[in-house]
Amino acid sequence: MHVAHDVARSLTQAVDLVNSRLGDDELLGDLTALRAFLDEHEVSGSRSLTRDDLEEVHALRPRLRAVWAARDMRTAAAVVNGMVAEAGALPQLTDHDGYDWHLHWTSPSARVASRLAADAGMALAEVLREDGRERLRTCQAPGCEAVFVDLSRNRSRRYCDTGNCGNRMHVAAYRARLRSAD
Ligand SMILES: [Zn+2]
Ligand SMILES: [Zn+2]
């Protein structure tokens, strides 16, 4: 599936945001971690953030995960629509800071959680309207609950990028083959 570069970036951002909390493993524990996340994903907007911003971002994660967990398209659509509406989405074509023309979905003064929610919601909407929920996957490695978006042509991805799961499972499969060959 071909997606525009800004959509691809927003998808990565959404996936990394969901996967920043797996079980008790919290990667966005404080504002420093949140700022690093925003920098890493080149999220525009102010970095003068408060504890409220952090809590709003934390609250966004289970809602995002609910898009992956949705049992049917109607449920997924309702979550995405709610998220985008609450974020007060306001599409803006922009070429700020030397970036090529791309869309922002919120005004420059939007709260960071709203920005992340609108970016994620619109990027997920793009995937959903094209291919339904099929490309929104949860890692199949045992004990891993990381999510990913499978943009591969044959939709064959099974493992996340987060925990080196693909590699881990290939090694496990190889060892199992060796054992059974004994
Ligand atoms: Zn931008
Ligand atoms: Zn995994």
mmCIF file with all atom_site columns, C-alpha atoms and ligand atoms in Angstrom:
data_model
loop_
_atom_site.group_PDB
_atom_site.id
_atom_site.type_symbol
_atom_site.label_atom_id
_atom_site.label_alt_id
_atom_site.label_comp_id
_atom_site.label_asym_id
_atom_site.label_entity_id
_atom_site.label_seq_id
_atom_site.pdbx_PDB_ins_code
_atom_site.Cartn_x
_atom_site.Cartn_y
_atom_site.Cartn_z
_atom_site.occupancy
_atom_site.B_iso_or_equiv
_atom_site.pdbx_formal_charge
_atom_site.auth_seq_id
_atom_site.auth_comp_id
_atom_site.auth_asym_id
_atom_site.auth_atom_id
_atom_site.pdbx_PDB_model_num
ATOM   1   C  CA . MET A 1 1   ? 0.000   0.000   0.000  1.00 0.00 ? 1   MET A CA 1
ATOM   2   C  CA . HIS A 1 2   ? 1.411   3.358   -0.979 1.00 0.00 ? 2   HIS A CA 1
ATOM   3   C  CA . VAL A 1 3   ? 0.827   6.171   1.483  1.00 0.00 ? 3   VAL A CA 1
ATOM   4   C  CA . ALA A 1 4   ? 2.002   9.774   1.280  1.00 0.00 ? 4   ALA A CA 1
ATOM   5   C  CA . HIS A 1 5   ? 5.195   10.552  3.208  1.00 0.00 ? 5   HIS A CA 1
ATOM   6   C  CA . ASP A 1 6   ? 3.438   12.555  5.877  1.00 0.00 ? 6   ASP A CA 1
ATOM   7   C  CA . VAL A 1 7   ? 0.866   9.786   6.388  1.00 0.00 ? 7   VAL A CA 1
ATOM   8   C  CA . ALA A 1 8   ? 3.663   7.233   6.710  1.00 0.00 ? 8   ALA A CA 1
ATOM   9   C  CA . ARG A 1 9   ? 5.330   9.399   9.321  1.00 0.00 ? 9   ARG A CA 1
ATOM   10  C  CA . SER A 1 10  ? 2.101   9.818   11.252 1.00 0.00 ? 10  SER A CA 1
ATOM   11  C  CA . LEU A 1 11  ? 1.569   6.066   11.222 1.00 0.00 ? 11  LEU A CA 1
ATOM   12  C  CA . THR A 1 12  ? 5.023   5.467   12.664 1.00 0.00 ? 12  THR A CA 1
ATOM   13  C  CA . GLN A 1 13  ? 4.314   8.124   15.250 1.00 0.00 ? 13  GLN A CA 1
ATOM   14  C  CA . ALA A 1 14  ? 0.996   6.471   16.205 1.00 0.00 ? 14  ALA A CA 1
ATOM   15  C  CA . VAL A 1 15  ? 2.540   2.994   16.403 1.00 0.00 ? 15  VAL A CA 1
ATOM   16  C  CA . ASP A 1 16  ? 5.452   4.220   18.515 1.00 0.00 ? 16  ASP A CA 1
ATOM   17  C  CA . LEU A 1 17  ? 3.047   6.057   20.784 1.00 0.00 ? 17  LEU A CA 1
ATOM   18  C  CA . VAL A 1 18  ? 0.924   2.962   21.432 1.00 0.00 ? 18  VAL A CA 1
ATOM   19  C  CA . ASN A 1 19  ? 4.045   0.852   21.909 1.00 0.00 ? 19  ASN A CA 1
ATOM   20  C  CA . SER A 1 20  ? 5.551   3.347   24.356 1.00 0.00 ? 20  SER A CA 1
ATOM   21  C  CA . ARG A 1 21  ? 3.514   1.549   26.993 1.00 0.00 ? 21  ARG A CA 1
ATOM   22  C  CA . LEU A 1 22  ? 3.633   -2.244  26.907 1.00 0.00 ? 22  LEU A CA 1
ATOM   23  C  CA . GLY A 1 23  ? 2.489   -3.881  30.121 1.00 0.00 ? 23  GLY A CA 1
ATOM   24  C  CA . ASP A 1 24  ? 4.345   -2.092  32.916 1.00 0.00 ? 24  ASP A CA 1
ATOM   25  C  CA . ASP A 1 25  ? 7.066   -0.897  30.602 1.00 0.00 ? 25  ASP A CA 1
ATOM   26  C  CA . GLU A 1 26  ? 6.586   2.885   30.394 1.00 0.00 ? 26  GLU A CA 1
ATOM   27  C  CA . LEU A 1 27  ? 8.776   4.760   27.904 1.00 0.00 ? 27  LEU A CA 1
ATOM   28  C  CA . LEU A 1 28  ? 7.030   8.115   28.377 1.00 0.00 ? 28  LEU A CA 1
ATOM   29  C  CA . GLY A 1 29  ? 7.364   8.387   32.126 1.00 0.00 ? 29  GLY A CA 1
ATOM   30  C  CA . ASP A 1 30  ? 8.152   12.086  32.326 1.00 0.00 ? 30  ASP A CA 1
ATOM   31  C  CA . LEU A 1 31  ? 8.216   15.301  30.313 1.00 0.00 ? 31  LEU A CA 1
ATOM   32  C  CA . THR A 1 32  ? 11.813  14.776  29.244 1.00 0.00 ? 32  THR A CA 1
ATOM   33  C  CA . ALA A 1 33  ? 10.847  11.465  27.673 1.00 0.00 ? 33  ALA A CA 1
ATOM   34  C  CA . LEU A 1 34  ? 7.810   13.048  26.023 1.00 0.00 ? 34  LEU A CA 1
ATOM   35  C  CA . ARG A 1 35  ? 9.928   15.874  24.549 1.00 0.00 ? 35  ARG A CA 1
ATOM   36  C  CA . ALA A 1 36  ? 12.427  13.320  23.238 1.00 0.00 ? 36  ALA A CA 1
ATOM   37  C  CA . PHE A 1 37  ? 9.558   11.407  21.631 1.00 0.00 ? 37  PHE A CA 1
ATOM   38  C  CA . LEU A 1 38  ? 8.272   14.578  19.946 1.00 0.00 ? 38  LEU A CA 1
ATOM   39  C  CA . ASP A 1 39  ? 11.763  15.499  18.723 1.00 0.00 ? 39  ASP A CA 1
ATOM   40  C  CA . GLU A 1 40  ? 12.425  12.005  17.423 1.00 0.00 ? 40  GLU A CA 1
ATOM   41  C  CA . HIS A 1 41  ? 9.193   12.104  15.426 1.00 0.00 ? 41  HIS A CA 1
ATOM   42  C  CA . GLU A 1 42  ? 9.698   15.722  14.364 1.00 0.00 ? 42  GLU A CA 1
ATOM   43  C  CA . VAL A 1 43  ? 6.347   16.746  15.807 1.00 0.00 ? 43  VAL A CA 1
ATOM   44  C  CA . SER A 1 44  ? 5.980   20.497  15.376 1.00 0.00 ? 44  SER A CA 1
ATOM   45  C  CA . GLY A 1 45  ? 4.714   22.825  18.064 1.00 0.00 ? 45  GLY A CA 1
ATOM   46  C  CA . SER A 1 46  ? 5.873   24.078  21.417 1.00 0.00 ? 46  SER A CA 1
ATOM   47  C  CA . ARG A 1 47  ? 7.973   22.011  23.804 1.00 0.00 ? 47  ARG A CA 1
ATOM   48  C  CA . SER A 1 48  ? 6.929   23.977  26.866 1.00 0.00 ? 48  SER A CA 1
ATOM   49  C  CA . LEU A 1 49  ? 4.752   21.214  28.230 1.00 0.00 ? 49  LEU A CA 1
ATOM   50  C  CA . THR A 1 50  ? 3.206   20.495  31.572 1.00 0.00 ? 50  THR A CA 1
ATOM   51  C  CA . ARG A 1 51  ? 2.201   17.461  33.582 1.00 0.00 ? 51  ARG A CA 1
ATOM   52  C  CA . ASP A 1 52  ? -1.290  17.842  32.057 1.00 0.00 ? 52  ASP A CA 1
ATOM   53  C  CA . ASP A 1 53  ? 0.155   17.355  28.582 1.00 0.00 ? 53  ASP A CA 1
ATOM   54  C  CA . LEU A 1 54  ? 1.849   14.166  29.714 1.00 0.00 ? 54  LEU A CA 1
ATOM   55  C  CA . GLU A 1 55  ? -1.377  12.850  31.241 1.00 0.00 ? 55  GLU A CA 1
ATOM   56  C  CA . GLU A 1 56  ? -3.339  13.708  28.105 1.00 0.00 ? 56  GLU A CA 1
ATOM   57  C  CA . VAL A 1 57  ? -0.814  11.863  25.963 1.00 0.00 ? 57  VAL A CA 1
ATOM   58  C  CA . HIS A 1 58  ? -0.986  8.871   28.309 1.00 0.00 ? 58  HIS A CA 1
ATOM   59  C  CA . ALA A 1 59  ? -4.791  8.925   28.071 1.00 0.00 ? 59  ALA A CA 1
ATOM   60  C  CA . LEU A 1 60  ? -4.585  8.947   24.293 1.00 0.00 ? 60  LEU A CA 1
ATOM   61  C  CA . ARG A 1 61  ? -2.716  5.636   24.105 1.00 0.00 ? 61  ARG A CA 1
ATOM   62  C  CA . PRO A 1 62  ? -5.531  3.245   25.115 1.00 0.00 ? 62  PRO A CA 1
ATOM   63  C  CA . ARG A 1 63  ? -7.857  5.046   22.721 1.00 0.00 ? 63  ARG A CA 1
ATOM   64  C  CA . LEU A 1 64  ? -5.373  4.578   19.917 1.00 0.00 ? 64  LEU A CA 1
ATOM   65  C  CA . ARG A 1 65  ? -4.908  0.937   20.831 1.00 0.00 ? 65  ARG A CA 1
ATOM   66  C  CA . ALA A 1 66  ? -8.694  0.559   20.631 1.00 0.00 ? 66  ALA A CA 1
ATOM   67  C  CA . VAL A 1 67  ? -8.468  1.244   16.894 1.00 0.00 ? 67  VAL A CA 1
ATOM   68  C  CA . TRP A 1 68  ? -6.225  -1.824  16.560 1.00 0.00 ? 68  TRP A CA 1
ATOM   69  C  CA . ALA A 1 69  ? -8.430  -3.829  18.914 1.00 0.00 ? 69  ALA A CA 1
ATOM   70  C  CA . ALA A 1 70  ? -11.701 -2.889  17.197 1.00 0.00 ? 70  ALA A CA 1
ATOM   71  C  CA . ARG A 1 71  ? -13.730 -5.948  16.217 1.00 0.00 ? 71  ARG A CA 1
ATOM   72  C  CA . ASP A 1 72  ? -15.214 -4.401  13.136 1.00 0.00 ? 72  ASP A CA 1
ATOM   73  C  CA . MET A 1 73  ? -14.845 -1.440  10.847 1.00 0.00 ? 73  MET A CA 1
ATOM   74  C  CA . ARG A 1 74  ? -17.760 0.458   12.389 1.00 0.00 ? 74  ARG A CA 1
ATOM   75  C  CA . THR A 1 75  ? -16.141 0.335   15.836 1.00 0.00 ? 75  THR A CA 1
ATOM   76  C  CA . ALA A 1 76  ? -12.750 1.380   14.455 1.00 0.00 ? 76  ALA A CA 1
ATOM   77  C  CA . ALA A 1 77  ? -14.382 4.245   12.560 1.00 0.00 ? 77  ALA A CA 1
ATOM   78  C  CA . ALA A 1 78  ? -16.221 5.445   15.663 1.00 0.00 ? 78  ALA A CA 1
ATOM   79  C  CA . VAL A 1 79  ? -12.993 5.558   17.688 1.00 0.00 ? 79  VAL A CA 1
ATOM   80  C  CA . VAL A 1 80  ? -11.116 7.396   14.940 1.00 0.00 ? 80  VAL A CA 1
ATOM   81  C  CA . ASN A 1 81  ? -13.964 9.843   14.331 1.00 0.00 ? 81  ASN A CA 1
ATOM   82  C  CA . GLY A 1 82  ? -14.281 10.602  18.037 1.00 0.00 ? 82  GLY A CA 1
ATOM   83  C  CA . MET A 1 83  ? -10.553 11.112  18.422 1.00 0.00 ? 83  MET A CA 1
ATOM   84  C  CA . VAL A 1 84  ? -10.287 13.475  15.456 1.00 0.00 ? 84  VAL A CA 1
ATOM   85  C  CA . ALA A 1 85  ? -13.374 15.472  16.454 1.00 0.00 ? 85  ALA A CA 1
ATOM   86  C  CA . GLU A 1 86  ? -12.201 15.906  20.044 1.00 0.00 ? 86  GLU A CA 1
ATOM   87  C  CA . ALA A 1 87  ? -8.815  17.041  18.789 1.00 0.00 ? 87  ALA A CA 1
ATOM   88  C  CA . GLY A 1 88  ? -10.586 19.897  16.996 1.00 0.00 ? 88  GLY A CA 1
ATOM   89  C  CA . ALA A 1 89  ? -8.997  18.957  13.682 1.00 0.00 ? 89  ALA A CA 1
ATOM   90  C  CA . LEU A 1 90  ? -8.377  21.867  11.332 1.00 0.00 ? 90  LEU A CA 1
ATOM   91  C  CA . PRO A 1 91  ? -6.501  20.780  8.188  1.00 0.00 ? 91  PRO A CA 1
ATOM   92  C  CA . GLN A 1 92  ? -3.638  23.087  7.195  1.00 0.00 ? 92  GLN A CA 1
ATOM   93  C  CA . LEU A 1 93  ? -1.343  22.783  4.203  1.00 0.00 ? 93  LEU A CA 1
ATOM   94  C  CA . THR A 1 94  ? 2.097   23.936  5.309  1.00 0.00 ? 94  THR A CA 1
ATOM   95  C  CA . ASP A 1 95  ? 5.798   23.967  4.342  1.00 0.00 ? 95  ASP A CA 1
ATOM   96  C  CA . HIS A 1 96  ? 7.259   25.235  7.611  1.00 0.00 ? 96  HIS A CA 1
ATOM   97  C  CA . ASP A 1 97  ? 10.944  24.925  8.561  1.00 0.00 ? 97  ASP A CA 1
ATOM   98  C  CA . GLY A 1 98  ? 12.117  23.727  5.174  1.00 0.00 ? 98  GLY A CA 1
ATOM   99  C  CA . TYR A 1 99  ? 9.896   20.642  5.081  1.00 0.00 ? 99  TYR A CA 1
ATOM   100 C  CA . ASP A 1 100 ? 8.139   19.842  1.825  1.00 0.00 ? 100 ASP A CA 1
ATOM   101 C  CA . TRP A 1 101 ? 4.423   20.628  1.636  1.00 0.00 ? 101 TRP A CA 1
ATOM   102 C  CA . HIS A 1 102 ? 2.431   18.482  3.999  1.00 0.00 ? 102 HIS A CA 1
ATOM   103 C  CA . LEU A 1 103 ? -0.740  18.544  6.016  1.00 0.00 ? 103 LEU A CA 1
ATOM   104 C  CA . HIS A 1 104 ? -1.129  19.522  9.624  1.00 0.00 ? 104 HIS A CA 1
ATOM   105 C  CA . TRP A 1 105 ? -4.419  18.504  11.137 1.00 0.00 ? 105 TRP A CA 1
ATOM   106 C  CA . THR A 1 106 ? -4.491  20.966  13.992 1.00 0.00 ? 106 THR A CA 1
ATOM   107 C  CA . SER A 1 107 ? -3.724  24.642  14.469 1.00 0.00 ? 107 SER A CA 1
ATOM   108 C  CA . PRO A 1 108 ? -0.191  25.585  15.604 1.00 0.00 ? 108 PRO A CA 1
ATOM   109 C  CA . SER A 1 109 ? -1.508  26.373  19.081 1.00 0.00 ? 109 SER A CA 1
ATOM   110 C  CA . ALA A 1 110 ? -3.205  22.999  19.592 1.00 0.00 ? 110 ALA A CA 1
ATOM   111 C  CA . ARG A 1 111 ? -2.286  20.987  22.673 1.00 0.00 ? 111 ARG A CA 1
ATOM   112 C  CA . VAL A 1 112 ? 0.253   18.293  22.013 1.00 0.00 ? 112 VAL A CA 1
ATOM   113 C  CA . ALA A 1 113 ? -2.170  15.434  22.737 1.00 0.00 ? 113 ALA A CA 1
ATOM   114 C  CA . SER A 1 114 ? -4.647  16.938  20.273 1.00 0.00 ? 114 SER A CA 1
ATOM   115 C  CA . ARG A 1 115 ? -1.947  17.193  17.646 1.00 0.00 ? 115 ARG A CA 1
ATOM   116 C  CA . LEU A 1 116 ? -0.922  13.566  18.158 1.00 0.00 ? 116 LEU A CA 1
ATOM   117 C  CA . ALA A 1 117 ? -4.567  12.420  18.198 1.00 0.00 ? 117 ALA A CA 1
ATOM   118 C  CA . ALA A 1 118 ? -5.439  14.242  14.978 1.00 0.00 ? 118 ALA A CA 1
ATOM   119 C  CA . ASP A 1 119 ? -2.252  13.076  13.195 1.00 0.00 ? 119 ASP A CA 1
ATOM   120 C  CA . ALA A 1 120 ? -2.836  9.482   14.232 1.00 0.00 ? 120 ALA A CA 1
ATOM   121 C  CA . GLY A 1 121 ? -6.569  9.572   13.572 1.00 0.00 ? 121 GLY A CA 1
ATOM   122 C  CA . MET A 1 122 ? -6.234  10.950  10.060 1.00 0.00 ? 122 MET A CA 1
ATOM   123 C  CA . ALA A 1 123 ? -3.389  8.586   9.131  1.00 0.00 ? 123 ALA A CA 1
ATOM   124 C  CA . LEU A 1 124 ? -5.333  5.595   10.464 1.00 0.00 ? 124 LEU A CA 1
ATOM   125 C  CA . ALA A 1 125 ? -8.417  6.831   8.601  1.00 0.00 ? 125 ALA A CA 1
ATOM   126 C  CA . GLU A 1 126 ? -6.363  6.731   5.402  1.00 0.00 ? 126 GLU A CA 1
ATOM   127 C  CA . VAL A 1 127 ? -5.389  3.093   5.964  1.00 0.00 ? 127 VAL A CA 1
ATOM   128 C  CA . LEU A 1 128 ? -8.884  2.094   7.119  1.00 0.00 ? 128 LEU A CA 1
ATOM   129 C  CA . ARG A 1 129 ? -10.727 3.590   4.193  1.00 0.00 ? 129 ARG A CA 1
ATOM   130 C  CA . GLU A 1 130 ? -8.316  1.965   1.747  1.00 0.00 ? 130 GLU A CA 1
ATOM   131 C  CA . ASP A 1 131 ? -8.020  -1.533  3.194  1.00 0.00 ? 131 ASP A CA 1
ATOM   132 C  CA . GLY A 1 132 ? -10.184 -1.816  6.295  1.00 0.00 ? 132 GLY A CA 1
ATOM   133 C  CA . ARG A 1 133 ? -8.656  -3.114  9.513  1.00 0.00 ? 133 ARG A CA 1
ATOM   134 C  CA . GLU A 1 134 ? -6.560  -5.787  7.873  1.00 0.00 ? 134 GLU A CA 1
ATOM   135 C  CA . ARG A 1 135 ? -3.328  -3.789  7.957  1.00 0.00 ? 135 ARG A CA 1
ATOM   136 C  CA . LEU A 1 136 ? -3.619  -2.834  11.608 1.00 0.00 ? 136 LEU A CA 1
ATOM   137 C  CA . ARG A 1 137 ? -1.949  -5.745  13.353 1.00 0.00 ? 137 ARG A CA 1
ATOM   138 C  CA . THR A 1 138 ? -0.793  -6.823  16.761 1.00 0.00 ? 138 THR A CA 1
ATOM   139 C  CA . CYS A 1 139 ? 2.502   -8.699  17.025 1.00 0.00 ? 139 CYS A CA 1
ATOM   140 C  CA . GLN A 1 140 ? 2.090   -12.476 16.995 1.00 0.00 ? 140 GLN A CA 1
ATOM   141 C  CA . ALA A 1 141 ? 5.184   -13.254 19.052 1.00 0.00 ? 141 ALA A CA 1
ATOM   142 C  CA . PRO A 1 142 ? 4.184   -14.843 22.369 1.00 0.00 ? 142 PRO A CA 1
ATOM   143 C  CA . GLY A 1 143 ? 4.023   -12.302 25.173 1.00 0.00 ? 143 GLY A CA 1
ATOM   144 C  CA . CYS A 1 144 ? 4.304   -9.294  22.855 1.00 0.00 ? 144 CYS A CA 1
ATOM   145 C  CA . GLU A 1 145 ? 1.394   -6.898  22.550 1.00 0.00 ? 145 GLU A CA 1
ATOM   146 C  CA . ALA A 1 146 ? 3.068   -4.304  20.347 1.00 0.00 ? 146 ALA A CA 1
ATOM   147 C  CA . VAL A 1 147 ? 1.061   -3.001  17.414 1.00 0.00 ? 147 VAL A CA 1
ATOM   148 C  CA . PHE A 1 148 ? 2.209   -2.225  13.891 1.00 0.00 ? 148 PHE A CA 1
ATOM   149 C  CA . VAL A 1 149 ? 0.813   -1.230  10.499 1.00 0.00 ? 149 VAL A CA 1
ATOM   150 C  CA . ASP A 1 150 ? 1.521   -3.713  7.751  1.00 0.00 ? 150 ASP A CA 1
ATOM   151 C  CA . LEU A 1 151 ? 2.036   -1.702  4.563  1.00 0.00 ? 151 LEU A CA 1
ATOM   152 C  CA . SER A 1 152 ? 3.666   -4.609  2.733  1.00 0.00 ? 152 SER A CA 1
ATOM   153 C  CA . ARG A 1 153 ? 2.298   -5.555  -0.670 1.00 0.00 ? 153 ARG A CA 1
ATOM   154 C  CA . ASN A 1 154 ? 1.243   -9.067  0.317  1.00 0.00 ? 154 ASN A CA 1
ATOM   155 C  CA . ARG A 1 155 ? 0.182   -8.116  3.858  1.00 0.00 ? 155 ARG A CA 1
ATOM   156 C  CA . SER A 1 156 ? 2.295   -10.851 5.350  1.00 0.00 ? 156 SER A CA 1
ATOM   157 C  CA . ARG A 1 157 ? 3.958   -9.142  8.287  1.00 0.00 ? 157 ARG A CA 1
ATOM   158 C  CA . ARG A 1 158 ? 3.455   -10.939 11.585 1.00 0.00 ? 158 ARG A CA 1
ATOM   159 C  CA . TYR A 1 159 ? 5.878   -9.315  14.014 1.00 0.00 ? 159 TYR A CA 1
ATOM   160 C  CA . CYS A 1 160 ? 6.448   -5.844  15.383 1.00 0.00 ? 160 CYS A CA 1
ATOM   161 C  CA . ASP A 1 161 ? 9.612   -3.760  15.030 1.00 0.00 ? 161 ASP A CA 1
ATOM   162 C  CA . THR A 1 162 ? 9.599   -2.903  18.675 1.00 0.00 ? 162 THR A CA 1
ATOM   163 C  CA . GLY A 1 163 ? 11.039  -5.891  20.487 1.00 0.00 ? 163 GLY A CA 1
ATOM   164 C  CA . ASN A 1 164 ? 13.125  -7.519  17.762 1.00 0.00 ? 164 ASN A CA 1
ATOM   165 C  CA . CYS A 1 165 ? 10.309  -10.086 17.685 1.00 0.00 ? 165 CYS A CA 1
ATOM   166 C  CA . GLY A 1 166 ? 10.700  -11.157 14.057 1.00 0.00 ? 166 GLY A CA 1
ATOM   167 C  CA . ASN A 1 167 ? 14.320  -12.025 14.654 1.00 0.00 ? 167 ASN A CA 1
ATOM   168 C  CA . ARG A 1 168 ? 13.538  -13.683 17.954 1.00 0.00 ? 168 ARG A CA 1
ATOM   169 C  CA . MET A 1 169 ? 10.851  -15.854 16.336 1.00 0.00 ? 169 MET A CA 1
ATOM   170 C  CA . HIS A 1 170 ? 13.092  -16.819 13.428 1.00 0.00 ? 170 HIS A CA 1
ATOM   171 C  CA . VAL A 1 171 ? 15.787  -17.924 15.847 1.00 0.00 ? 171 VAL A CA 1
ATOM   172 C  CA . ALA A 1 172 ? 13.193  -19.880 17.853 1.00 0.00 ? 172 ALA A CA 1
ATOM   173 C  CA . ALA A 1 173 ? 11.862  -21.548 14.704 1.00 0.00 ? 173 ALA A CA 1
ATOM   174 C  CA . TYR A 1 174 ? 15.405  -22.403 13.609 1.00 0.00 ? 174 TYR A CA 1
ATOM   175 C  CA . ARG A 1 175 ? 16.215  -23.953 16.980 1.00 0.00 ? 175 ARG A CA 1
ATOM   176 C  CA . ALA A 1 176 ? 12.969  -25.929 16.903 1.00 0.00 ? 176 ALA A CA 1
ATOM   177 C  CA . ARG A 1 177 ? 13.925  -27.280 13.484 1.00 0.00 ? 177 ARG A CA 1
ATOM   178 C  CA . LEU A 1 178 ? 17.364  -28.277 14.768 1.00 0.00 ? 178 LEU A CA 1
ATOM   179 C  CA . ARG A 1 179 ? 15.801  -30.032 17.746 1.00 0.00 ? 179 ARG A CA 1
ATOM   180 C  CA . SER A 1 180 ? 13.322  -31.950 15.612 1.00 0.00 ? 180 SER A CA 1
ATOM   181 C  CA . ALA A 1 181 ? 16.142  -32.924 13.250 1.00 0.00 ? 181 ALA A CA 1
ATOM   182 C  CA . ASP A 1 182 ? 18.024  -34.581 16.119 1.00 0.00 ? 182 ASP A CA 1
HETATM 183 ZN ZN . ZN  B 2 .   ? 4.865   19.846  9.905  1.00 0.00 ? 1   ZN  B ZN 1
HETATM 184 ZN ZN . ZN  B 2 .   ? 6.561   -7.996  19.045 1.00 0.00 ? 2   ZN  B ZN 1
#
